[in-house]
XYZ file of C-alpha atoms in Angstrom:
776
model
C -28.493 -9.904 30.002
C -28.084 -8.999 26.342
C -29.065 -12.293 24.715
C -32.120 -10.905 22.918
C -31.195 -7.284 22.441
C -32.491 -5.658 19.244
C -30.839 -3.130 16.976
C -33.161 -0.347 18.171
C -32.850 -1.087 21.886
C -31.499 1.722 24.065
C -28.273 1.256 26.025
C -28.495 3.815 28.838
C -25.172 4.379 30.605
C -26.252 7.303 32.781
C -26.585 5.427 36.068
C -23.674 3.050 35.522
C -20.224 3.178 37.037
C -17.189 3.030 34.753
C -16.715 -0.621 35.677
C -20.345 -1.376 34.785
C -20.012 0.477 31.480
C -16.862 -1.512 30.659
C -18.683 -4.739 31.451
C -21.665 -3.726 29.289
C -19.392 -2.972 26.319
C -17.605 -6.284 26.798
C -20.879 -8.237 26.901
C -22.051 -6.469 23.744
C -18.657 -7.081 22.113
C -18.362 -3.378 21.233
C -14.728 -2.163 21.171
C -15.251 1.286 22.653
C -13.451 2.650 25.683
C -15.522 3.762 28.654
C -14.635 7.376 27.894
C -15.741 7.017 24.271
C -19.051 5.431 25.251
C -19.743 8.249 27.690
C -18.840 10.855 25.072
C -21.353 9.296 22.641
C -24.182 9.513 25.168
C -23.378 12.759 26.959
C -21.764 14.831 24.192
C -22.396 13.585 20.660
C -26.052 12.519 21.042
C -27.083 14.049 24.385
C -29.228 10.991 24.987
C -28.753 7.237 25.509
C -27.631 5.527 22.271
C -29.211 2.561 20.564
C -27.241 -0.641 20.133
C -26.774 0.246 16.451
C -25.431 3.683 17.296
C -22.857 2.195 19.660
C -21.804 -0.263 16.961
C -21.674 2.485 14.341
C -19.571 4.802 16.498
C -17.198 1.919 17.320
C -16.630 1.358 13.603
C -16.515 4.949 12.373
C -14.479 5.894 15.435
C -11.980 3.058 15.070
C -8.355 3.631 14.120
C -9.058 1.939 10.797
C -11.815 4.372 9.846
C -11.181 7.646 11.673
C -7.388 7.681 12.172
C -8.049 8.893 15.698
C -4.457 8.462 16.930
C -2.693 9.326 13.663
C -4.765 12.219 12.302
C -2.724 14.905 14.044
C 0.508 13.459 12.621
C -0.364 12.642 9.024
C -2.173 15.945 8.457
C 1.260 17.549 7.987
C 2.147 15.376 4.984
C 2.691 17.045 1.640
C -0.251 15.970 -0.528
C -0.342 18.524 -3.347
C 2.017 19.288 -6.191
C 2.442 20.160 -9.839
C 1.310 16.737 -11.059
C -1.417 16.105 -8.466
C -4.955 16.116 -9.852
C -6.502 14.904 -6.590
C -4.511 14.423 -3.398
C -5.240 12.260 -0.379
C -8.907 13.287 -0.099
C -11.008 10.547 -1.712
C -10.823 6.746 -1.950
C -7.682 7.028 -4.115
C -5.253 9.710 -5.276
C -4.940 10.913 -8.876
C -1.737 12.178 -10.501
C -1.253 13.520 -14.024
C 0.589 11.069 -16.265
C -0.001 12.307 -19.835
C -1.423 15.197 -21.858
C -2.801 14.765 -25.374
C -2.588 17.282 -28.215
C -5.913 18.812 -27.175
C -4.646 19.576 -23.678
C -6.584 16.768 -21.985
C -4.784 15.358 -18.953
C -4.853 11.615 -18.259
C -4.537 10.606 -14.641
C -2.972 7.687 -12.854
C -5.257 6.665 -9.980
C -3.368 5.062 -7.084
C -4.264 3.383 -3.815
C -2.228 1.631 -1.132
C -3.959 -0.331 1.635
C -3.126 -2.940 4.255
C -5.030 -6.073 5.263
C -2.807 -7.296 8.082
C -4.955 -8.743 10.865
C -7.293 -10.654 8.521
C -4.305 -12.192 6.711
C -2.793 -13.393 9.994
C -6.039 -15.158 10.929
C -7.183 -16.551 7.563
C -4.335 -15.870 5.112
C -6.061 -16.701 1.829
C -9.290 -14.806 2.486
C -7.521 -11.925 4.224
C -5.120 -11.307 1.350
C -7.747 -11.894 -1.356
C -10.197 -9.406 0.114
C -7.347 -6.932 0.555
C -6.810 -7.053 -3.200
C -10.540 -6.761 -3.892
C -11.011 -3.703 -1.702
C -7.962 -1.926 -3.098
C -9.098 -2.547 -6.669
C -12.527 -1.107 -5.870
C -10.929 1.979 -4.290
C -9.249 2.736 -7.624
C -12.237 1.798 -9.778
C -14.631 4.055 -7.867
C -12.661 7.114 -9.004
C -13.887 6.379 -12.535
C -10.730 4.474 -13.437
C -9.898 1.296 -15.304
C -7.597 -0.772 -13.068
C -4.348 -1.701 -14.827
C -1.862 -2.960 -12.206
C -1.328 -4.452 -8.771
C 1.641 -4.804 -6.453
C 2.160 -6.221 -2.975
C 4.494 -5.673 -0.035
C 4.636 -8.648 2.328
C 6.198 -9.238 5.769
C 6.203 -12.700 7.294
C 7.749 -14.275 10.389
C 10.670 -16.633 10.897
C 11.006 -18.642 7.693
C 11.910 -21.781 9.656
C 8.484 -21.912 11.341
C 5.791 -24.045 9.734
C 3.215 -21.415 10.672
C 5.141 -18.799 8.686
C 5.149 -21.080 5.652
C 1.412 -21.671 6.057
C 0.689 -17.941 6.280
C 2.974 -16.987 3.383
C 1.545 -19.710 1.162
C -2.020 -18.673 1.993
C -1.356 -14.974 1.445
C 0.370 -15.470 -1.916
C -2.372 -17.863 -3.003
C -5.011 -15.333 -1.932
C -3.398 -12.491 -3.879
C -3.106 -14.719 -6.953
C -6.542 -16.259 -6.439
C -8.181 -12.831 -6.554
C -5.917 -10.750 -8.766
C -5.525 -13.325 -11.541
C -9.283 -13.838 -12.177
C -9.707 -10.062 -12.289
C -7.248 -9.966 -15.182
C -4.997 -7.362 -13.539
C -1.213 -7.795 -13.812
C 0.837 -7.890 -10.613
C 3.857 -5.774 -11.559
C 5.857 -5.027 -8.401
C 6.447 -5.941 -4.792
C 8.850 -6.745 -1.999
C 9.107 -9.457 0.628
C 10.843 -9.875 4.011
C 10.960 -12.636 6.556
C 11.678 -11.685 10.170
C 10.728 -13.387 13.416
C 9.276 -10.124 14.754
C 6.378 -10.598 12.307
C 5.614 -14.087 13.671
C 2.267 -13.051 15.152
C 1.566 -10.028 12.947
C 2.202 -10.488 9.252
C 1.868 -7.436 7.018
C 0.003 -7.619 3.712
C -0.207 -4.355 1.802
C -1.506 -3.933 -1.742
C -0.630 -1.204 -4.254
C -3.099 -0.620 -7.100
C -3.132 1.717 -10.101
C -5.715 2.638 -12.723
C -6.136 5.217 -15.483
C -8.753 7.885 -16.082
C -9.147 11.068 -18.098
C -9.066 14.055 -15.751
C -12.512 15.267 -16.787
C -13.875 11.753 -16.097
C -12.718 11.511 -12.460
C -15.639 10.594 -10.210
C -15.512 11.903 -6.649
C -16.057 9.898 -3.471
C -18.718 12.399 -2.453
C -22.017 13.673 -3.721
C -22.094 16.919 -5.724
C -23.241 20.190 -4.191
C -26.992 20.738 -4.088
C -27.673 17.008 -4.278
C -30.411 16.798 -1.674
C -32.848 13.961 -2.442
C -30.278 12.015 -4.466
C -30.810 8.258 -4.319
C -28.236 5.928 -2.779
C -27.887 2.764 -4.854
C -26.177 -0.333 -3.451
C -24.597 -2.530 -6.144
C -23.213 -6.034 -5.808
C -23.213 -9.099 -3.629
C -26.103 -9.574 -1.182
C -25.187 -8.535 2.341
C -24.296 -11.238 4.852
C -22.551 -11.245 8.225
C -19.036 -11.775 6.852
C -16.663 -9.008 7.814
C -19.009 -7.578 10.443
C -16.816 -5.634 12.850
C -13.804 -5.845 10.562
C -12.777 -2.212 11.031
C -12.934 -2.558 14.805
C -11.121 -5.891 14.662
C -8.332 -4.231 12.662
C -8.047 -1.599 15.397
C -7.179 -3.954 18.252
C -4.219 -6.124 19.160
C -4.483 -9.715 18.040
C -5.177 -12.015 20.960
C -4.417 -15.712 20.560
C -7.534 -16.857 22.411
C -9.800 -14.746 20.172
C -8.394 -15.772 16.804
C -11.135 -18.309 16.129
C -13.788 -15.755 17.074
C -12.198 -13.095 14.860
C -12.426 -15.244 11.741
C -15.984 -13.950 11.395
C -14.592 -10.432 10.954
C -12.911 -11.444 7.683
C -14.908 -11.084 4.480
C -15.463 -13.863 1.959
C -14.048 -13.176 -1.530
C -15.696 -13.759 -4.906
C -13.249 -12.579 -7.560
C -15.400 -13.652 -10.489
C -18.340 -11.568 -9.305
C -16.012 -8.594 -8.822
C -14.702 -9.016 -12.373
C -18.254 -8.854 -13.705
C -19.092 -5.807 -11.581
C -15.905 -4.078 -12.778
C -16.778 -4.768 -16.408
C -20.305 -3.476 -15.965
C -19.081 -0.412 -14.071
C -16.539 0.466 -16.775
C -19.439 0.421 -19.267
C -21.428 2.714 -16.995
C -18.451 5.106 -16.829
C -18.551 5.324 -20.634
C -22.268 6.094 -20.564
C -21.831 8.822 -17.949
C -18.966 10.428 -19.838
C -20.807 10.333 -23.159
C -23.858 12.019 -21.607
C -21.914 14.597 -19.541
C -23.107 13.105 -16.265
C -19.755 12.508 -14.508
C -20.178 15.565 -12.276
C -23.753 14.599 -11.396
C -22.869 11.474 -9.377
C -20.854 10.232 -6.417
C -19.360 6.751 -6.150
C -17.713 4.737 -3.370
C -16.381 1.329 -2.582
C -18.008 -0.400 0.376
C -15.119 -1.199 2.683
C -14.906 -0.748 6.436
C -18.344 -0.175 7.910
C -20.222 -1.279 4.807
C -23.388 0.617 3.838
C -23.073 2.885 6.867
C -19.564 4.074 6.090
C -20.210 4.589 2.358
C -23.448 6.527 2.834
C -22.005 8.671 5.638
C -18.831 9.570 3.749
C -20.604 10.313 0.456
C -22.872 12.771 2.228
C -20.625 14.311 4.866
C -17.836 15.128 2.395
C -20.319 17.463 0.675
C -21.662 18.955 3.896
C -24.954 17.059 3.636
C -26.733 14.225 5.443
C -28.233 10.850 4.558
C -31.095 8.536 5.292
C -30.785 4.739 4.973
C -33.509 2.095 4.961
C -32.018 -1.193 6.155
C -35.018 -3.228 4.962
C -34.152 -2.217 1.377
C -30.612 -3.644 1.573
C -30.512 -6.959 -0.284
C -29.260 -9.790 1.930
C -28.415 -13.469 1.580
C -29.088 -14.519 5.173
C -32.476 -14.501 6.912
C -32.988 -12.843 10.278
C -29.876 -10.705 10.240
C -30.040 -7.926 12.824
C -30.335 -4.392 11.454
C -27.001 -3.210 12.832
C -25.255 -6.146 11.167
C -26.865 -5.448 7.800
C -25.979 -1.768 8.076
C -22.322 -2.285 9.024
C -21.401 -5.616 7.431
C -18.255 -5.502 5.287
C -19.527 -7.968 2.710
C -17.249 -7.796 -0.331
C -17.879 -6.919 -4.009
C -20.150 -3.942 -3.345
C -20.237 -0.307 -4.478
C -22.546 2.600 -3.714
C -23.729 5.205 -6.225
C -25.332 8.523 -5.328
C -27.323 9.910 -8.244
C -30.250 12.202 -9.142
C -33.604 10.464 -9.282
C -33.901 10.801 -13.065
C -30.764 8.672 -13.406
C -31.695 6.025 -10.830
C -33.647 3.670 -13.072
C -30.926 3.816 -15.732
C -28.307 2.647 -13.203
C -30.585 -0.035 -11.789
C -31.377 -1.385 -15.259
C -27.722 -1.196 -16.274
C -26.701 -3.624 -13.541
C -29.853 -5.710 -13.110
C -30.971 -6.033 -16.738
C -28.153 -5.215 -19.154
C -25.458 -6.933 -17.082
C -27.938 -9.297 -15.419
C -26.400 -9.265 -11.927
C -29.152 -11.390 -10.310
C -28.400 -14.262 -12.694
C -24.623 -13.894 -12.535
C -24.475 -14.474 -8.788
C -27.280 -15.538 -6.464
C -28.771 -12.534 -4.722
C -26.529 -9.947 -6.374
C -28.295 -6.832 -7.642
C -28.544 -3.066 -7.571
C -31.042 -1.585 -5.086
C -32.042 1.847 -3.827
C -31.272 1.791 -0.078
C -31.387 5.438 0.962
C -31.158 9.057 -0.020
C -29.192 12.253 0.541
C -30.839 14.891 2.725
C -30.107 18.598 3.111
C -29.866 18.451 6.901
C -26.408 17.494 8.274
C -27.859 14.455 9.952
C -27.716 10.680 9.632
C -30.838 8.591 10.109
C -31.283 4.838 9.684
C -34.590 2.967 9.723
C -35.201 -0.737 10.307
C -38.565 -2.480 10.687
C -40.353 0.870 10.981
C -38.037 1.957 13.809
C -35.304 4.574 13.777
C -32.116 2.839 14.886
C -29.645 5.678 14.162
C -30.391 9.369 14.615
C -27.393 11.652 15.001
C -25.166 14.434 13.650
C -23.412 13.021 10.591
C -20.203 14.983 11.123
C -19.739 13.656 14.658
C -20.423 10.103 13.522
C -17.953 10.403 10.641
C -15.257 12.214 12.602
C -15.231 9.780 15.489
C -12.610 10.512 18.126
C -9.275 12.345 17.981
C -6.384 11.708 20.364
C -3.028 13.277 21.130
C -1.425 10.135 22.476
C 1.467 10.422 24.958
C 4.876 9.518 23.538
C 8.100 8.190 25.030
C 11.341 7.772 23.126
C 12.397 4.193 22.626
C 16.133 3.756 23.039
C 17.955 0.995 21.177
C 21.112 -0.401 22.712
C 24.037 0.822 20.630
C 26.484 -1.730 19.275
C 29.187 -1.405 16.657
C 30.873 -4.719 16.033
C 33.021 -4.689 12.901
C 33.534 -7.255 10.175
C 35.964 -10.024 11.173
C 39.469 -9.687 9.778
C 39.630 -13.141 8.261
C 36.648 -13.848 6.029
C 36.180 -16.184 3.090
C 34.440 -13.570 0.939
C 33.400 -16.014 -1.756
C 31.639 -18.125 0.864
C 30.126 -15.021 2.458
C 28.653 -13.875 -0.855
C 27.036 -17.263 -1.403
C 25.477 -17.093 2.071
C 24.171 -13.574 1.432
C 22.691 -14.541 -1.932
C 21.025 -17.534 -0.216
C 19.500 -15.389 2.537
C 15.698 -15.452 2.470
C 15.581 -11.673 2.153
C 17.999 -11.555 -0.814
C 17.359 -14.741 -2.821
C 15.200 -14.710 -5.957
C 11.498 -14.077 -5.288
C 10.398 -16.143 -8.276
C 8.743 -18.712 -6.019
C 6.372 -15.932 -4.918
C 5.610 -13.960 -8.066
C 5.392 -16.965 -10.402
C 1.921 -17.497 -8.897
C 0.782 -14.138 -10.266
C -0.356 -13.164 -13.725
C 2.380 -10.628 -14.462
C 1.544 -9.382 -17.970
C -2.177 -9.833 -18.632
C -3.828 -6.910 -20.536
C -0.782 -6.652 -22.837
C 0.346 -3.315 -21.381
C 3.257 -4.452 -19.204
C 6.670 -3.324 -20.443
C 8.810 -4.537 -17.521
C 7.157 -7.487 -15.824
C 7.692 -8.399 -12.193
C 11.006 -10.072 -11.468
C 12.773 -8.501 -14.427
C 13.459 -5.115 -12.833
C 13.286 -3.180 -9.549
C 10.037 -1.482 -10.592
C 7.251 -2.658 -12.829
C 6.687 -0.573 -15.965
C 3.284 -0.327 -17.675
C 2.204 1.445 -20.888
C -1.454 1.995 -19.907
C -2.545 3.890 -23.033
C -1.343 1.316 -25.553
C -4.722 0.657 -27.177
C -6.928 2.137 -29.908
C -9.162 4.088 -27.543
C -6.334 6.469 -26.540
C -4.700 9.213 -28.634
C -1.628 8.151 -30.600
C 0.588 10.806 -29.021
C 0.370 9.291 -25.499
C 0.689 5.592 -26.369
C 4.382 5.453 -25.461
C 3.867 7.119 -22.077
C 4.472 4.700 -19.214
C 4.314 4.623 -15.454
C 6.498 2.681 -13.046
C 5.504 1.239 -9.678
C 7.809 0.202 -6.829
C 7.590 -0.646 -3.114
C 10.172 -0.305 -0.342
C 10.818 -0.686 3.411
C 13.493 -2.500 5.429
C 12.372 -4.021 8.771
C 15.954 -4.324 10.044
C 16.299 -0.540 10.002
C 12.887 -0.245 11.657
C 14.265 -2.078 14.671
C 16.992 0.539 15.086
C 15.563 3.953 14.165
C 11.937 4.849 13.230
C 13.051 8.095 11.557
C 15.755 6.530 9.403
C 13.596 3.567 8.355
C 11.042 5.970 6.831
C 13.746 8.075 5.188
C 15.351 4.934 3.744
C 12.014 3.594 2.491
C 11.363 6.766 0.506
C 14.910 6.904 -0.838
C 14.880 3.229 -1.817
C 11.492 3.583 -3.536
C 12.878 6.527 -5.516
C 16.088 4.616 -6.299
C 14.049 1.704 -7.672
C 12.017 4.140 -9.745
C 15.005 5.943 -11.238
C 16.833 2.664 -11.844
C 14.244 1.797 -14.527
C 14.515 5.248 -16.080
C 11.404 6.758 -14.480
C 11.089 10.131 -12.798
C 9.215 9.907 -9.469
C 5.787 11.584 -9.532
C 4.212 10.725 -6.189
C 4.379 8.415 -3.190
C 1.912 6.274 -1.275
C 2.264 4.880 2.232
C 1.003 2.105 4.455
C 2.141 3.008 7.961
C 2.153 -0.202 10.001
C 2.969 0.100 13.696
C 2.194 -1.335 17.127
C -0.261 -0.203 19.779
C -0.657 3.622 19.734
C -1.840 3.552 23.339
C 1.706 2.567 24.334
C 3.899 5.698 24.386
C 6.978 4.089 22.839
C 4.988 2.781 19.893
C 3.347 6.171 19.404
C 6.755 7.851 19.462
C 7.993 5.506 16.753
C 5.010 6.390 14.587
C 5.570 10.095 15.143
C 9.247 9.838 14.192
C 8.439 8.061 10.937
C 5.837 10.708 10.102
C 8.370 13.485 10.678
C 10.855 11.679 8.425
C 8.270 11.279 5.652
C 7.349 14.946 5.762
C 10.955 16.157 5.809
C 12.203 13.731 3.159
C 9.343 14.479 0.766
C 10.015 18.180 1.145
C 13.652 17.757 0.033
C 13.072 15.650 -3.084
C 12.509 17.481 -6.358
C 11.742 15.786 -9.681
C 10.003 17.029 -12.826
C 10.632 20.642 -11.783
C 8.436 20.165 -8.713
C 8.833 21.588 -5.226
C 8.323 18.308 -3.413
C 7.346 14.668 -3.747
C 3.727 14.384 -2.523
C 1.969 11.561 -0.671
C -1.313 11.018 -2.537
C -2.747 7.835 -0.983
C -2.241 5.351 1.824
C -3.446 4.201 5.204
C -2.408 3.716 8.825
C -2.466 0.288 10.429
C -2.020 0.260 14.208
C -2.217 -2.547 16.772
C 0.188 -4.797 14.880
C 1.236 -6.155 18.237
C 0.694 -9.293 20.297
C 1.220 -8.864 24.012
C 4.438 -6.928 24.559
C 5.841 -7.756 21.118
C 5.180 -5.032 18.533
C 6.382 -5.292 14.965
C 9.377 -3.154 13.939
C 8.516 0.339 12.718
C 7.117 -0.449 9.265
C 6.374 2.552 7.056
C 5.769 0.818 3.715
C 6.314 3.228 0.825
C 5.093 3.002 -2.768
C 6.484 5.162 -5.561
C 4.975 5.898 -8.972
C 7.127 7.351 -11.730
C 6.769 8.529 -15.318
C 8.818 7.546 -18.377
C 8.507 6.748 -22.079
C 8.980 3.331 -23.644
C 12.256 4.028 -25.416
C 13.905 5.218 -22.187
C 13.161 2.161 -20.043
C 16.294 0.909 -18.275
C 17.094 -2.645 -17.252
C 18.718 -3.394 -13.907
C 21.333 -5.777 -15.281
C 24.461 -5.493 -17.376
C 23.585 -5.034 -21.025
C 26.855 -5.706 -22.877
C 30.581 -6.276 -22.409
C 33.443 -3.752 -22.265
C 31.273 -1.052 -20.699
C 32.397 1.144 -17.820
C 30.882 0.760 -14.351
C 30.371 3.808 -12.167
C 29.556 4.046 -8.461
C 27.505 7.176 -7.747
C 26.773 8.906 -4.464
C 28.403 9.922 -1.201
C 28.550 6.182 -0.377
C 28.772 6.222 3.446
C 30.066 2.883 4.702
C 28.103 1.211 7.524
C 26.769 -2.265 8.186
C 24.184 -1.581 10.869
C 20.949 -3.468 10.177
C 22.483 -5.099 7.091
C 22.272 -8.592 5.651
C 26.010 -9.140 6.198
C 25.583 -8.355 9.897
C 22.739 -10.869 10.047
C 24.665 -13.598 8.213
C 27.807 -13.144 10.337
C 25.757 -12.609 13.527
C 27.447 -9.271 14.132
C 25.790 -6.890 16.593
C 25.828 -3.560 14.808
C 23.167 -0.877 15.021
C 25.186 1.910 13.416
C 23.172 3.368 10.565
C 23.563 6.772 8.976
C 21.046 9.289 7.735
C 21.408 10.138 4.075
C 21.771 13.659 2.730
C 18.415 13.645 0.957
C 19.013 16.786 -1.071
C 22.314 15.487 -2.480
C 20.799 12.069 -3.104
C 17.939 13.617 -5.047
C 20.394 15.631 -7.134
C 22.246 12.416 -7.960
C 19.023 10.765 -9.090
C 18.254 13.749 -11.293
C 21.707 13.398 -12.890
C 20.876 9.813 -13.797
C 17.531 10.886 -15.252
C 19.243 13.597 -17.292
C 21.818 11.131 -18.613
C 19.120 8.614 -19.476
C 17.125 11.248 -21.370
C 20.210 11.582 -23.587
C 20.469 7.781 -24.042
C 23.831 7.638 -22.258
C 23.052 4.781 -19.843
C 23.030 1.054 -20.585
C 21.792 -0.155 -17.188
C 21.433 0.990 -13.610
C 20.903 -0.501 -10.150
C 21.347 0.496 -6.534
C 23.098 -0.946 -3.474
C 20.231 -2.293 -1.417
C 20.038 -5.531 0.548
C 23.447 -7.209 0.617
C 25.192 -4.023 -0.473
C 27.348 -3.280 -3.503
C 28.644 -6.841 -3.813
C 25.137 -8.304 -4.077
C 24.128 -5.598 -6.556
C 26.999 -6.530 -8.890
C 25.989 -10.185 -8.851
C 22.312 -9.455 -9.471
C 23.245 -7.180 -12.372
C 25.377 -9.994 -13.806
C 22.557 -12.534 -13.489
C 20.245 -10.670 -15.892
C 22.215 -11.412 -19.072
C 24.979 -13.646 -17.676
C 27.610 -10.947 -18.148
C 30.625 -10.807 -15.855
C 32.602 -7.863 -14.544
C 35.846 -6.931 -12.884
C 36.079 -4.273 -10.185
C 39.597 -2.882 -10.314
C 39.094 0.034 -7.923
C 40.068 -0.511 -4.287
C 36.809 -0.965 -2.373
C 36.592 -0.834 1.404
C 35.158 -4.108 2.695
C 32.448 -2.326 4.682
C 31.470 -0.329 1.606
C 31.187 -3.615 -0.283
C 28.377 -4.705 2.055
C 26.923 -1.341 3.047
C 23.249 -0.945 2.063
C 23.600 2.788 1.387
C 21.613 3.112 -1.884
C 24.622 4.196 -3.932
C 23.971 3.623 -7.653
C 25.863 1.343 -10.025
C 25.585 2.670 -13.587
C 26.762 0.925 -16.766
C 27.919 3.302 -19.520
C 29.659 2.592 -22.822
C 33.187 3.853 -23.399
C 31.846 6.158 -26.085
C 29.267 7.791 -23.764
C 31.448 7.964 -20.657
C 32.922 11.467 -21.240
C 29.462 13.033 -21.643
C 28.144 11.080 -18.669
C 31.011 12.239 -16.479
C 30.519 15.807 -17.655
C 26.895 15.748 -16.429
C 28.006 14.398 -13.062
C 30.780 16.968 -12.694
C 28.565 19.905 -13.674
C 26.044 18.882 -11.022
C 28.741 18.174 -8.391
C 27.669 14.535 -8.107
C 30.203 12.326 -6.326
C 31.259 9.344 -8.435
C 34.094 7.033 -9.369
C 34.694 4.610 -12.179
C 35.136 1.243 -10.475
C 35.439 -1.348 -13.260
C 34.176 -2.836 -16.513
C 31.830 -5.516 -17.752
C 33.373 -8.477 -19.598
C 32.682 -11.903 -21.101
C 34.565 -13.874 -18.442
C 31.387 -15.289 -16.817
C 32.945 -14.202 -13.524
C 32.540 -11.514 -10.914
C 35.934 -10.380 -9.732
C 36.302 -7.727 -7.034
C 39.921 -6.820 -6.359
C 41.223 -8.339 -3.096
C 37.865 -9.906 -2.217
C 35.766 -11.923 -4.664
C 36.290 -14.300 -7.587
C 33.145 -16.293 -8.379
C 31.484 -17.903 -11.398
C 28.297 -16.096 -12.496
C 26.347 -19.178 -13.631
C 26.983 -21.230 -10.496
C 26.292 -18.309 -8.171
C 23.093 -17.498 -10.051
C 21.850 -21.046 -9.514
C 22.375 -20.667 -5.766
C 20.481 -17.375 -5.733
C 17.584 -18.718 -7.832
C 16.903 -21.815 -5.709
C 17.551 -20.686 -2.127
C 14.131 -19.284 -1.174
C 12.262 -22.056 -2.968
C 14.119 -24.651 -0.876
C 13.495 -22.777 2.375
C 9.748 -22.591 1.773
C 9.349 -26.300 1.043
């Protein structure tokens, strides 16, 4: 019936039954519900839609693009604050990092995105294009991109498919990020069988820009008749329907078909486009033109999405001429050209007297057509004063509708139903060989050294990295360490960290989000940085299923409440400035655990950077925090096969006060090193701190065995004997709970009274090789 349908053909649903409408949508491969299709015809347009309009609404109205199920939950997030230059409004957030002697603020531009479904289907291409899109999101704010990070979740490590996916994803991240010349500075990694059919691949990107040089992801006011310029790779059919594909459950029988919804990466072309775009930024700044343009990455929905969002954000409309879009494939249908998610493309909106300058900049000065076949800059449309969106193809109008309705899509208040987890509280066995247990924990795939992963990445290219990946809990970068920045800000640094624990997500969707934020902040403070802002990638199952929607809602409540209770840098809260929502991470009846992936960016100066390992011998070791003891969802419970779901909420306000005590002490140069009790608990933390410089320790304080393995984010702080009285005074004045538990020494051993006596060097070897062996 629809074999020869054209982009401009009308799809009239007025005389069809719901079953007939559903069948029509299925035949056209358009992922709209019957209700949505009827709303398009009878409410949004008040006429039968064209094929292109149905496709466009399915993309702009998808979860990926319009946040139709999550919008009413995430709108309550805290997104503004003292250090926020631009909150979660544009393609990336901007936070203030430094101020020069002339009062100019320099911003850190941050973005956090997921590319889950594509990476499950074609791991290399899915992960690579995830990096490319995230980098462009940061660049299009006028920023130079200076760092990457990644948060990865894979299935059962014993499955060959898991190894294939993990190898492809890591290779894809390296294969795109390394040619771009951007250091990968942070990340985390978990293996869990509940990610067997839905891996998670999220990318965290940061760039730098002067506040007055920030470019908005919208056109300026009064910009009617601005030209829309498409820059980059010629459009093909790769990635067509990617946004819709990312907004559906993965079905095994459709995986081969869905490969076409994954874009094809070309990192070397993107590097050239980035270089040329940075040069254009300089030209615009020099000629006071920054506020005269709009700029966007072409991601989900391609030319359609970029042109719609540039215009609608300013209360204007747009007109697009599909025949002007440069393509690499003959006979592509108009709706495919309009909505293709072909990679390595940007869109500028500019006044007509600037158009030729931009075209010549890319096509002549940087010679795009000769760098990559078919690549160029072309005028493909314009901004109009009417709040309307029109698209023309082969002298026919194929889209003609209200731009706000197209951009807004659909909004749902999904029904929710609490998901109850069976309570269990098995305790640690009485008779345990603790030395053997520690070796098993350190060999666990979620604790062992991640070197086999991050050694594929370029970790210190650009010469700005202070703490490279693998050395510390958070990467540290000095982004202004070059001649083009003022001398007074060259020692200013930012940190970047990622956090989330799937085991907690299986038990409690509120606590897993609270823990992710707290752990991200703990990682940040452990390198001496004060948290500035958070990002999130909220990865969940099918929102149409009430229990999955309830889990999402609970995590959102936890994020809002936790952010409101954390105060750093004399701020009132810790804002969320960037992120995304990824639903439908579910195959059949098996959703992933609640997975709110949190990124944290902090601020510090070079001479206050802390290491996460023991620095010297004969120093005192302190355990800070309320230190609740529980083993629910812990590594020790997994290793010993103990059924325990008892986890405890953390007093966020008290925890934040403790972190501020550490920051205060570090500002006075009182601390030698710092770490936190994460995976594996206090015992694992002590060993990992010993591994850094091969320094042993003895813990003389009586430690409860559950506390030894409790993953409660208590801090271990190393302080010299000389500085200990002042350090303790700070803790006492701020009513921070602490106890001195032991000392570092030169014994090359870790000794914990009544429990552990192990050689550092031999244990370190076990930890370093375990994951590498499991992935072979």
